[in-house]
Amino acid sequence: TREFFFLLAEVAACARQGSNPAPMEGSGDALAKKRRLAISPRPVCFSCRLVAAPMVGASDLAFRLLCRRHGADTCYTEMLFSERLLSDEAYRRRKLQTCVDDRPLIVQLQGNDPATVAAAAALVERTCPCDAIDLNLGCPLPQAEAQVFGAYSDHRTDGVPLLLFSV
């Protein structure tokens, strides 16, 4: 988990600078080495001693502020559907609602199409003052299996690295 927070910080820093990690070219061992370098750990720039994890249907602004009142340093939004963030303005306004006391904040995105997830991450970066963007690679829900995201992302193919590098 700690290494994943390092990656999140790197992704957020790239997004703030308006850049993306370098595209991966090559094959075999050379490609694997480039991927390891691109996802090398970086220190986070905010406290993550006590973290309120993302909970679908629960991690709204009121709940996050309550968690902070009781000691949470960092909070997640609930898992947000990338496609819906792009197409449904009411959903986007409701799910990305935040305030000055809701920091540091990590927005968690779900998706299996690199272009859609990248567009959603860019939209979040432009419209929501967050400190990091998390890509959900662990959701065990039946819906995740049916739509091939979260824990059901195919880790044996380039699907997960493409998601990471697209953001």
GROMACS .gro file of N, CA and C in nm:
model
  501
    1THR      N    1   0.083  -0.119   0.000
    1THR     CA    2   0.000   0.000   0.000
    1THR      C    3   0.087   0.125   0.000
    2ARG      N    4   0.195   0.122   0.079
    2ARG     CA    5   0.281   0.239   0.085
    2ARG      C    6   0.341   0.271  -0.051
    3GLU      N    7   0.386   0.166  -0.124
    3GLU     CA    8   0.442   0.189  -0.257
    3GLU      C    9   0.337   0.247  -0.351
    4PHE      N   10   0.211   0.204  -0.335
    4PHE     CA   11   0.105   0.256  -0.421
    4PHE      C   12   0.082   0.405  -0.393
    5PHE      N   13   0.093   0.448  -0.265
    5PHE     CA   14   0.081   0.590  -0.235
    5PHE      C   15   0.192   0.669  -0.301
    6PHE      N   16   0.314   0.610  -0.307
    6PHE     CA   17   0.423   0.677  -0.377
    6PHE      C   18   0.387   0.697  -0.524
    7LEU      N   19   0.329   0.594  -0.585
    7LEU     CA   20   0.289   0.605  -0.724
    7LEU      C   21   0.181   0.711  -0.742
    8LEU      N   22   0.085   0.714  -0.650
    8LEU     CA   23  -0.021   0.815  -0.658
    8LEU      C   24   0.038   0.955  -0.655
    9ALA      N   25   0.135   0.977  -0.568
    9ALA     CA   26   0.197   1.108  -0.558
    9ALA      C   27   0.266   1.145  -0.689
   10GLU      N   28   0.331   1.046  -0.752
   10GLU     CA   29   0.398   1.072  -0.880
   10GLU      C   30   0.296   1.108  -0.988
   11VAL      N   31   0.186   1.034  -0.993
   11VAL     CA   32   0.082   1.062  -1.092
   11VAL      C   33   0.024   1.201  -1.070
   12ALA      N   34  -0.004   1.236  -0.944
   12ALA     CA   35  -0.060   1.368  -0.914
   12ALA      C   36   0.039   1.479  -0.951
   13ALA      N   37   0.168   1.457  -0.925
   13ALA     CA   38   0.268   1.558  -0.959
   13ALA      C   39   0.275   1.578  -1.110
   14CYS      N   40   0.271   1.469  -1.185
   14CYS     CA   41   0.272   1.480  -1.331
   14CYS      C   42   0.149   1.557  -1.379
   15ALA      N   43   0.034   1.526  -1.320
   15ALA     CA   44  -0.089   1.593  -1.362
   15ALA      C   45  -0.081   1.742  -1.332
   16ARG      N   46  -0.027   1.779  -1.216
   16ARG     CA   47  -0.017   1.921  -1.180
   16ARG      C   48   0.077   1.996  -1.276
   17GLN      N   49   0.180   1.926  -1.324
   17GLN     CA   50   0.276   1.987  -1.414
   17GLN      C   51   0.229   1.985  -1.559
   18GLY      N   52   0.113   1.920  -1.583
   18GLY     CA   53   0.061   1.912  -1.718
   18GLY      C   54   0.135   1.814  -1.806
   19SER      N   55   0.201   1.716  -1.744
   19SER     CA   56   0.275   1.618  -1.822
   19SER      C   57   0.231   1.478  -1.785
   20ASN      N   58   0.276   1.383  -1.861
   20ASN     CA   59   0.249   1.242  -1.835
   20ASN      C   60   0.382   1.170  -1.824
   21PRO      N   61   0.386   1.056  -1.755
   21PRO     CA   62   0.507   0.976  -1.758
   21PRO      C   63   0.540   0.941  -1.903
   22ALA      N   64   0.668   0.924  -1.932
   22ALA     CA   65   0.710   0.896  -2.068
   22ALA      C   66   0.644   0.769  -2.120
   23PRO      N   67   0.602   0.770  -2.247
   23PRO     CA   68   0.541   0.650  -2.303
   23PRO      C   69   0.642   0.536  -2.308
   24MET      N   70   0.592   0.415  -2.294
   24MET     CA   71   0.678   0.298  -2.292
   24MET      C   72   0.695   0.246  -2.435
   25GLU      N   73   0.820   0.227  -2.475
   25GLU     CA   74   0.849   0.170  -2.606
   25GLU      C   75   0.943   0.053  -2.586
   26GLY      N   76   0.945  -0.037  -2.679
   26GLY     CA   77   1.037  -0.150  -2.671
   26GLY      C   78   0.963  -0.277  -2.635
   27SER      N   79   1.041  -0.382  -2.608
   27SER     CA   80   0.979  -0.509  -2.574
   27SER      C   81   1.069  -0.586  -2.480
   28GLY      N   82   1.014  -0.692  -2.422
   28GLY     CA   83   1.091  -0.784  -2.339
   28GLY      C   84   1.148  -0.719  -2.215
   29ASP      N   85   1.274  -0.752  -2.186
   29ASP     CA   86   1.341  -0.704  -2.065
   29ASP      C   87   1.358  -0.553  -2.064
   30ALA      N   88   1.383  -0.494  -2.180
   30ALA     CA   89   1.400  -0.349  -2.186
   30ALA      C   90   1.270  -0.278  -2.146
   31LEU      N   91   1.154  -0.330  -2.193
   31LEU     CA   92   1.026  -0.272  -2.157
   31LEU      C   93   1.000  -0.289  -2.007
   32ALA      N   94   1.029  -0.405  -1.954
   32ALA     CA   95   1.009  -0.429  -1.810
   32ALA      C   96   1.095  -0.333  -1.727
   33LYS      N   97   1.219  -0.309  -1.770
   33LYS     CA   98   1.307  -0.217  -1.698
   33LYS      C   99   1.252  -0.074  -1.703
   34LYS      N  100   1.202  -0.031  -1.819
   34LYS     CA  101   1.144   0.103  -1.832
   34LYS      C  102   1.022   0.117  -1.741
   35ARG      N  103   0.939   0.012  -1.733
   35ARG     CA  104   0.821   0.018  -1.648
   35ARG      C  105   0.861   0.030  -1.501
   36ARG      N  106   0.961  -0.046  -1.459
   36ARG     CA  107   1.005  -0.036  -1.320
   36ARG      C  108   1.054   0.105  -1.289
   37LEU      N  109   1.127   0.165  -1.382
   37LEU     CA  110   1.176   0.300  -1.360
   37LEU      C  111   1.062   0.402  -1.358
   38ALA      N  112   0.964   0.385  -1.445
   38ALA     CA  113   0.852   0.479  -1.452
   38ALA      C  114   0.766   0.473  -1.328
   39ILE      N  115   0.760   0.356  -1.262
   39ILE     CA  116   0.676   0.342  -1.144
   39ILE      C  117   0.763   0.334  -1.019
   40SER      N  118   0.877   0.400  -1.021
   40SER     CA  119   0.963   0.397  -0.903
   40SER      C  120   0.899   0.478  -0.791
   41PRO      N  121   0.914   0.432  -0.667
   41PRO     CA  122   0.850   0.501  -0.554
   41PRO      C  123   0.900   0.643  -0.537
   42ARG      N  124   0.809   0.730  -0.500
   42ARG     CA  125   0.838   0.869  -0.466
   42ARG      C  126   0.771   0.897  -0.332
   43PRO      N  127   0.830   0.981  -0.250
   43PRO     CA  128   0.765   1.011  -0.122
   43PRO      C  129   0.637   1.092  -0.142
   44VAL      N  130   0.538   1.065  -0.059
   44VAL     CA  131   0.414   1.143  -0.065
   44VAL      C  132   0.438   1.278   0.000
   45CYS      N  133   0.360   1.377  -0.043
   45CYS     CA  134   0.379   1.513   0.009
   45CYS      C  135   0.268   1.550   0.108
   46PHE      N  136   0.202   1.449   0.167
   46PHE     CA  137   0.099   1.475   0.267
   46PHE      C  138   0.096   1.357   0.363
   47SER      N  139   0.037   1.379   0.478
   47SER     CA  140   0.031   1.275   0.581
   47SER      C  141  -0.068   1.166   0.542
   48CYS      N  142  -0.027   1.043   0.561
   48CYS     CA  143  -0.120   0.932   0.537
   48CYS      C  144  -0.108   0.830   0.651
   49ARG      N  145  -0.098   0.884   0.772
   49ARG     CA  146  -0.089   0.798   0.890
   49ARG      C  147  -0.222   0.731   0.917
   50LEU      N  148  -0.331   0.808   0.916
   50LEU     CA  149  -0.466   0.755   0.933
   50LEU      C  150  -0.547   0.792   0.810
   51VAL      N  151  -0.585   0.692   0.732
   51VAL     CA  152  -0.650   0.715   0.604
   51VAL      C  153  -0.791   0.658   0.607
   52ALA      N  154  -0.889   0.739   0.567
   52ALA     CA  155  -1.027   0.691   0.550
   52ALA      C  156  -1.039   0.636   0.409
   53ALA      N  157  -1.053   0.505   0.400
   53ALA     CA  158  -1.054   0.435   0.272
   53ALA      C  159  -1.180   0.466   0.192
   54PRO      N  160  -1.177   0.443   0.061
   54PRO     CA  161  -1.295   0.468  -0.022
   54PRO      C  162  -1.403   0.364   0.006
   55MET      N  163  -1.526   0.413   0.023
   55MET     CA  164  -1.640   0.323   0.045
   55MET      C  165  -1.753   0.369  -0.046
   56VAL      N  166  -1.791   0.282  -0.139
   56VAL     CA  167  -1.896   0.315  -0.234
   56VAL      C  168  -2.025   0.347  -0.158
   57GLY      N  169  -2.084   0.462  -0.190
   57GLY     CA  170  -2.210   0.502  -0.128
   57GLY      C  171  -2.194   0.564   0.010
   58ALA      N  172  -2.071   0.579   0.058
   58ALA     CA  173  -2.053   0.634   0.192
   58ALA      C  174  -1.953   0.748   0.200
   59SER      N  175  -1.850   0.747   0.116
   59SER     CA  176  -1.741   0.844   0.130
   59SER      C  177  -1.772   0.979   0.066
   60ASP      N  178  -1.886   1.035   0.101
   60ASP     CA  179  -1.920   1.168   0.051
   60ASP      C  180  -1.856   1.273   0.141
   61LEU      N  181  -1.874   1.400   0.109
   61LEU     CA  182  -1.810   1.509   0.182
   61LEU      C  183  -1.844   1.505   0.331
   62ALA      N  184  -1.970   1.488   0.367
   62ALA     CA  185  -2.009   1.488   0.509
   62ALA      C  186  -1.938   1.376   0.585
   63PHE      N  187  -1.931   1.259   0.526
   63PHE     CA  188  -1.865   1.146   0.592
   63PHE      C  189  -1.715   1.171   0.605
   64ARG      N  190  -1.653   1.226   0.501
   64ARG     CA  191  -1.509   1.254   0.507
   64ARG      C  192  -1.478   1.356   0.615
   65LEU      N  193  -1.561   1.460   0.627
   65LEU     CA  194  -1.539   1.560   0.732
   65LEU      C  195  -1.557   1.499   0.870
   66LEU      N  196  -1.651   1.409   0.886
   66LEU     CA  197  -1.669   1.338   1.012
   66LEU      C  198  -1.546   1.253   1.044
   67CYS      N  199  -1.493   1.183   0.943
   67CYS     CA  200  -1.372   1.104   0.962
   67CYS      C  201  -1.255   1.193   1.005
   68ARG      N  202  -1.243   1.308   0.944
   68ARG     CA  203  -1.135   1.400   0.979
   68ARG      C  204  -1.151   1.451   1.122
   69ARG      N  205  -1.274   1.477   1.163
   69ARG     CA  206  -1.300   1.522   1.299
   69ARG      C  207  -1.254   1.417   1.401
   70HIS      N  208  -1.256   1.292   1.360
   70HIS     CA  209  -1.217   1.182   1.449
   70HIS      C  210  -1.078   1.129   1.420
   71GLY      N  211  -0.994   1.208   1.350
   71GLY     CA  212  -0.853   1.176   1.340
   71GLY      C  213  -0.797   1.137   1.204
   72ALA      N  214  -0.879   1.123   1.102
   72ALA     CA  215  -0.826   1.085   0.971
   72ALA      C  216  -0.741   1.199   0.915
   73ASP      N  217  -0.621   1.165   0.870
   73ASP     CA  218  -0.532   1.264   0.808
   73ASP      C  219  -0.567   1.286   0.662
   74THR      N  220  -0.598   1.176   0.594
   74THR     CA  221  -0.623   1.176   0.450
   74THR      C  222  -0.752   1.100   0.424
   75CYS      N  223  -0.830   1.146   0.327
   75CYS     CA  224  -0.955   1.077   0.293
   75CYS      C  225  -0.962   1.052   0.143
   76TYR      N  226  -1.033   0.945   0.109
   76TYR     CA  227  -1.065   0.910  -0.028
   76TYR      C  228  -1.209   0.948  -0.059
   77THR      N  229  -1.234   0.980  -0.184
   77THR     CA  230  -1.372   0.983  -0.231
   77THR      C  231  -1.414   0.837  -0.247
   78GLU      N  232  -1.541   0.815  -0.271
   78GLU     CA  233  -1.580   0.680  -0.306
   78GLU      C  234  -1.528   0.650  -0.446
   79MET      N  235  -1.533   0.523  -0.486
   79MET     CA  236  -1.492   0.486  -0.620
   79MET      C  237  -1.584   0.555  -0.721
   80LEU      N  238  -1.523   0.629  -0.813
   80LEU     CA  239  -1.600   0.704  -0.913
   80LEU      C  240  -1.583   0.639  -1.050
   81PHE      N  241  -1.694   0.628  -1.122
   81PHE     CA  242  -1.693   0.567  -1.254
   81PHE      C  243  -1.644   0.669  -1.356
   82SER      N  244  -1.533   0.639  -1.422
   82SER     CA  245  -1.470   0.733  -1.516
   82SER      C  246  -1.566   0.775  -1.627
   83GLU      N  247  -1.634   0.679  -1.689
   83GLU     CA  248  -1.725   0.714  -1.798
   83GLU      C  249  -1.836   0.807  -1.751
   84ARG      N  250  -1.889   0.779  -1.632
   84ARG     CA  251  -1.999   0.861  -1.582
   84ARG      C  252  -1.951   1.001  -1.543
   85LEU      N  253  -1.829   1.012  -1.491
   85LEU     CA  254  -1.773   1.145  -1.460
   85LEU      C  255  -1.769   1.232  -1.585
   86LEU      N  256  -1.735   1.170  -1.697
   86LEU     CA  257  -1.724   1.244  -1.823
   86LEU      C  258  -1.858   1.281  -1.883
   87SER      N  259  -1.960   1.198  -1.860
   87SER     CA  260  -2.086   1.218  -1.931
   87SER      C  261  -2.199   1.277  -1.848
   88ASP      N  262  -2.189   1.276  -1.716
   88ASP     CA  263  -2.300   1.315  -1.630
   88ASP      C  264  -2.257   1.427  -1.535
   89GLU      N  265  -2.293   1.549  -1.571
   89GLU     CA  266  -2.250   1.665  -1.491
   89GLU      C  267  -2.305   1.662  -1.349
   90ALA      N  268  -2.428   1.619  -1.329
   90ALA     CA  269  -2.486   1.611  -1.195
   90ALA      C  270  -2.409   1.511  -1.108
   91TYR      N  271  -2.374   1.398  -1.165
   91TYR     CA  272  -2.294   1.297  -1.094
   91TYR      C  273  -2.159   1.357  -1.055
   92ARG      N  274  -2.096   1.424  -1.151
   92ARG     CA  275  -1.965   1.486  -1.127
   92ARG      C  276  -1.972   1.588  -1.015
   93ARG      N  277  -2.071   1.678  -1.017
   93ARG     CA  278  -2.085   1.779  -0.912
   93ARG      C  279  -2.107   1.715  -0.775
   94ARG      N  280  -2.192   1.613  -0.771
   94ARG     CA  281  -2.225   1.547  -0.645
   94ARG      C  282  -2.106   1.470  -0.589
   95LYS      N  283  -2.037   1.397  -0.672
   95LYS     CA  284  -1.929   1.310  -0.625
   95LYS      C  285  -1.798   1.383  -0.599
   96LEU      N  286  -1.774   1.495  -0.665
   96LEU     CA  287  -1.650   1.569  -0.645
   96LEU      C  288  -1.668   1.688  -0.551
   97GLN      N  289  -1.776   1.689  -0.478
   97GLN     CA  290  -1.801   1.797  -0.382
   97GLN      C  291  -1.696   1.792  -0.271
   98THR      N  292  -1.635   1.907  -0.244
   98THR     CA  293  -1.531   1.915  -0.142
   98THR      C  294  -1.529   2.057  -0.085
   99CYS      N  295  -1.442   2.078   0.013
   99CYS     CA  296  -1.426   2.211   0.073
   99CYS      C  297  -1.283   2.224   0.124
  100VAL      N  298  -1.249   2.340   0.175
  100VAL     CA  299  -1.112   2.367   0.218
  100VAL      C  300  -1.068   2.275   0.332
  101ASP      N  301  -1.160   2.230   0.416
  101ASP     CA  302  -1.125   2.142   0.528
  101ASP      C  303  -1.112   1.996   0.486
  102ASP      N  304  -1.139   1.966   0.361
  102ASP     CA  305  -1.137   1.829   0.311
  102ASP      C  306  -1.007   1.801   0.236
  103ARG      N  307  -0.895   1.826   0.302
  103ARG     CA  308  -0.764   1.806   0.241
  103ARG      C  309  -0.671   1.740   0.341
  104PRO      N  310  -0.580   1.656   0.301
  104PRO     CA  311  -0.560   1.606   0.166
  104PRO      C  312  -0.672   1.511   0.125
  105LEU      N  313  -0.700   1.511  -0.005
  105LEU     CA  314  -0.808   1.432  -0.062
  105LEU      C  315  -0.755   1.351  -0.180
  106ILE      N  316  -0.792   1.224  -0.182
  106ILE     CA  317  -0.756   1.135  -0.292
  106ILE      C  318  -0.885   1.097  -0.364
  107VAL      N  319  -0.889   1.119  -0.493
  107VAL     CA  320  -1.004   1.082  -0.575
  107VAL      C  321  -0.975   0.945  -0.636
  108GLN      N  322  -1.066   0.850  -0.614
  108GLN     CA  323  -1.047   0.716  -0.669
  108GLN      C  324  -1.130   0.698  -0.796
  109LEU      N  325  -1.062   0.660  -0.903
  109LEU     CA  326  -1.128   0.637  -1.031
  109LEU      C  327  -1.132   0.488  -1.064
  110GLN      N  328  -1.234   0.450  -1.135
  110GLN     CA  329  -1.253   0.314  -1.181
  110GLN      C  330  -1.262   0.318  -1.332
  111GLY      N  331  -1.214   0.214  -1.397
  111GLY     CA  332  -1.228   0.205  -1.541
  111GLY      C  333  -1.137   0.099  -1.599
  112ASN      N  334  -1.161   0.063  -1.724
  112ASN     CA  335  -1.074  -0.034  -1.790
  112ASN      C  336  -1.026   0.015  -1.926
  113ASP      N  337  -1.069   0.133  -1.967
  113ASP     CA  338  -1.025   0.191  -2.093
  113ASP      C  339  -0.927   0.304  -2.064
  114PRO      N  340  -0.800   0.289  -2.103
  114PRO     CA  341  -0.700   0.391  -2.071
  114PRO      C  342  -0.738   0.533  -2.112
  115ALA      N  343  -0.794   0.550  -2.231
  115ALA     CA  344  -0.830   0.685  -2.277
  115ALA      C  345  -0.939   0.746  -2.191
  116THR      N  346  -1.038   0.667  -2.152
  116THR     CA  347  -1.147   0.717  -2.069
  116THR      C  348  -1.098   0.753  -1.930
  117VAL      N  349  -1.016   0.666  -1.872
  117VAL     CA  350  -0.962   0.693  -1.738
  117VAL      C  351  -0.872   0.817  -1.741
  118ALA      N  352  -0.791   0.829  -1.846
  118ALA     CA  353  -0.704   0.947  -1.858
  118ALA      C  354  -0.787   1.075  -1.871
  119ALA      N  355  -0.894   1.071  -1.949
  119ALA     CA  356  -0.980   1.188  -1.965
  119ALA      C  357  -1.049   1.222  -1.832
  120ALA      N  358  -1.092   1.120  -1.759
  120ALA     CA  359  -1.155   1.144  -1.629
  120ALA      C  360  -1.054   1.203  -1.531
  121ALA      N  361  -0.932   1.151  -1.532
  121ALA     CA  362  -0.828   1.204  -1.442
  121ALA      C  363  -0.797   1.350  -1.475
  122ALA      N  364  -0.790   1.382  -1.603
  122ALA     CA  365  -0.766   1.522  -1.643
  122ALA      C  366  -0.881   1.611  -1.600
  123LEU      N  367  -1.003   1.562  -1.613
  123LEU     CA  368  -1.120   1.638  -1.569
  123LEU      C  369  -1.116   1.662  -1.419
  124VAL      N  370  -1.083   1.558  -1.343
  124VAL     CA  371  -1.072   1.572  -1.197
  124VAL      C  372  -0.967   1.676  -1.164
  125GLU      N  373  -0.853   1.668  -1.231
  125GLU     CA  374  -0.744   1.762  -1.204
  125GLU      C  375  -0.788   1.907  -1.229
  126ARG      N  376  -0.869   1.929  -1.333
  126ARG     CA  377  -0.915   2.065  -1.366
  126ARG      C  378  -1.025   2.115  -1.274
  127THR      N  379  -1.109   2.025  -1.222
  127THR     CA  380  -1.232   2.068  -1.154
  127THR      C  381  -1.236   2.040  -1.005
  128CYS      N  382  -1.141   1.964  -0.952
  128CYS     CA  383  -1.146   1.926  -0.810
  128CYS      C  384  -1.009   1.946  -0.747
  129PRO      N  385  -1.002   2.022  -0.639
  129PRO     CA  386  -0.873   2.040  -0.572
  129PRO      C  387  -0.837   1.915  -0.491
  130CYS      N  388  -0.778   1.817  -0.558
  130CYS     CA  389  -0.738   1.694  -0.488
  130CYS      C  390  -0.586   1.685  -0.484
  131ASP      N  391  -0.538   1.596  -0.399
  131ASP     CA  392  -0.394   1.582  -0.380
  131ASP      C  393  -0.337   1.461  -0.454
  132ALA      N  394  -0.423   1.368  -0.490
  132ALA     CA  395  -0.380   1.250  -0.564
  132ALA      C  396  -0.501   1.186  -0.632
  133ILE      N  397  -0.471   1.105  -0.731
  133ILE     CA  398  -0.575   1.028  -0.800
  133ILE      C  399  -0.536   0.882  -0.787
  134ASP      N  400  -0.631   0.802  -0.741
  134ASP     CA  401  -0.609   0.658  -0.720
  134ASP      C  402  -0.683   0.581  -0.828
  135LEU      N  403  -0.617   0.482  -0.885
  135LEU     CA  404  -0.682   0.395  -0.982
  135LEU      C  405  -0.722   0.267  -0.909
  136ASN      N  406  -0.849   0.236  -0.910
  136ASN     CA  407  -0.900   0.121  -0.837
  136ASN      C  408  -0.855  -0.008  -0.907
  137LEU      N  409  -0.769  -0.082  -0.839
  137LEU     CA  410  -0.722  -0.210  -0.891
  137LEU      C  411  -0.753  -0.322  -0.792
  138GLY      N  412  -0.847  -0.298  -0.699
  138GLY     CA  413  -0.874  -0.398  -0.599
  138GLY      C  414  -1.020  -0.426  -0.570
  139CYS      N  415  -1.113  -0.362  -0.638
  139CYS     CA  416  -1.255  -0.379  -0.609
  139CYS      C  417  -1.299  -0.523  -0.638
  140PRO      N  418  -1.357  -0.592  -0.537
  140PRO     CA  419  -1.398  -0.732  -0.557
  140PRO      C  420  -1.546  -0.749  -0.592
  141LEU      N  421  -1.620  -0.641  -0.613
  141LEU     CA  422  -1.763  -0.651  -0.636
  141LEU      C  423  -1.795  -0.728  -0.764
  142PRO      N  424  -1.912  -0.795  -0.769
  142PRO     CA  425  -1.953  -0.864  -0.892
  142PRO      C  426  -1.957  -0.770  -1.013
  143GLN      N  427  -1.994  -0.644  -0.992
  143GLN     CA  428  -1.997  -0.547  -1.102
  143GLN      C  429  -1.856  -0.527  -1.159
  144ALA      N  430  -1.755  -0.531  -1.074
  144ALA     CA  431  -1.617  -0.517  -1.120
  144ALA      C  432  -1.578  -0.635  -1.208
  145GLU      N  433  -1.623  -0.753  -1.170
  145GLU     CA  434  -1.595  -0.871  -1.251
  145GLU      C  435  -1.664  -0.862  -1.386
  146ALA      N  436  -1.790  -0.820  -1.385
  146ALA     CA  437  -1.867  -0.811  -1.509
  146ALA      C  438  -1.809  -0.706  -1.605
  147GLN      N  439  -1.757  -0.596  -1.550
  147GLN     CA  440  -1.705  -0.487  -1.633
  147GLN      C  441  -1.552  -0.489  -1.644
  148VAL      N  442  -1.489  -0.589  -1.586
  148VAL     CA  443  -1.344  -0.611  -1.590
  148VAL      C  444  -1.267  -0.488  -1.542
  149PHE      N  445  -1.291  -0.450  -1.417
  149PHE     CA  446  -1.210  -0.346  -1.354
  149PHE      C  447  -1.180  -0.389  -1.211
  150GLY      N  448  -1.107  -0.305  -1.139
  150GLY     CA  449  -1.074  -0.336  -1.000
  150GLY      C  450  -0.991  -0.462  -0.990
  151ALA      N  451  -1.028  -0.554  -0.900
  151ALA     CA  452  -0.953  -0.677  -0.879
  151ALA      C  453  -0.955  -0.767  -1.001
  152TYR      N  454  -1.046  -0.742  -1.092
  152TYR     CA  455  -1.059  -0.826  -1.211
  152TYR      C  456  -0.986  -0.770  -1.332
  153SER      N  457  -0.914  -0.659  -1.313
  153SER     CA  458  -0.830  -0.607  -1.421
  153SER      C  459  -0.729  -0.716  -1.455
  154ASP      N  460  -0.701  -0.732  -1.582
  154ASP     CA  461  -0.610  -0.839  -1.622
  154ASP      C  462  -0.467  -0.793  -1.600
  155HIS      N  463  -0.408  -0.837  -1.489
  155HIS     CA  464  -0.272  -0.796  -1.452
  155HIS      C  465  -0.166  -0.867  -1.535
  156ARG      N  466  -0.205  -0.966  -1.615
  156ARG     CA  467  -0.108  -1.040  -1.695
  156ARG      C  468  -0.086  -0.976  -1.831
  157THR      N  469  -0.166  -0.880  -1.868
  157THR     CA  470  -0.150  -0.814  -1.998
  157THR      C  471  -0.105  -0.671  -1.975
  158ASP      N  472  -0.100  -0.594  -2.080
  158ASP     CA  473  -0.060  -0.453  -2.069
  158ASP      C  474  -0.174  -0.364  -2.020
  159GLY      N  475  -0.291  -0.421  -1.987
  159GLY     CA  476  -0.406  -0.341  -1.947
  159GLY      C  477  -0.378  -0.251  -1.829
  160VAL      N  478  -0.325  -0.304  -1.720
  160VAL     CA  479  -0.298  -0.223  -1.601
  160VAL      C  480  -0.187  -0.121  -1.627
  161PRO      N  481  -0.072  -0.161  -1.684
  161PRO     CA  482   0.029  -0.058  -1.713
  161PRO      C  483  -0.023   0.051  -1.806
  162LEU      N  484  -0.104   0.015  -1.904
  162LEU     CA  485  -0.160   0.118  -1.993
  162LEU      C  486  -0.249   0.215  -1.917
  163LEU      N  487  -0.328   0.163  -1.822
  163LEU     CA  488  -0.410   0.253  -1.738
  163LEU      C  489  -0.319   0.348  -1.661
  164LEU      N  490  -0.216   0.293  -1.598
  164LEU     CA  491  -0.127   0.376  -1.517
  164LEU      C  492  -0.056   0.481  -1.602
  165PHE      N  493  -0.004   0.442  -1.716
  165PHE     CA  494   0.072   0.535  -1.797
  165PHE      C  495  -0.018   0.636  -1.868
  166SER      N  496  -0.143   0.602  -1.889
  166SER     CA  497  -0.234   0.695  -1.957
  166SER      C  498  -0.268   0.814  -1.868
  167VAL      N  499  -0.270   0.791  -1.739
  167VAL     CA  500  -0.304   0.897  -1.645
  167VAL      C  501  -0.182   0.984  -1.626
   0.00000   0.00000   0.00000
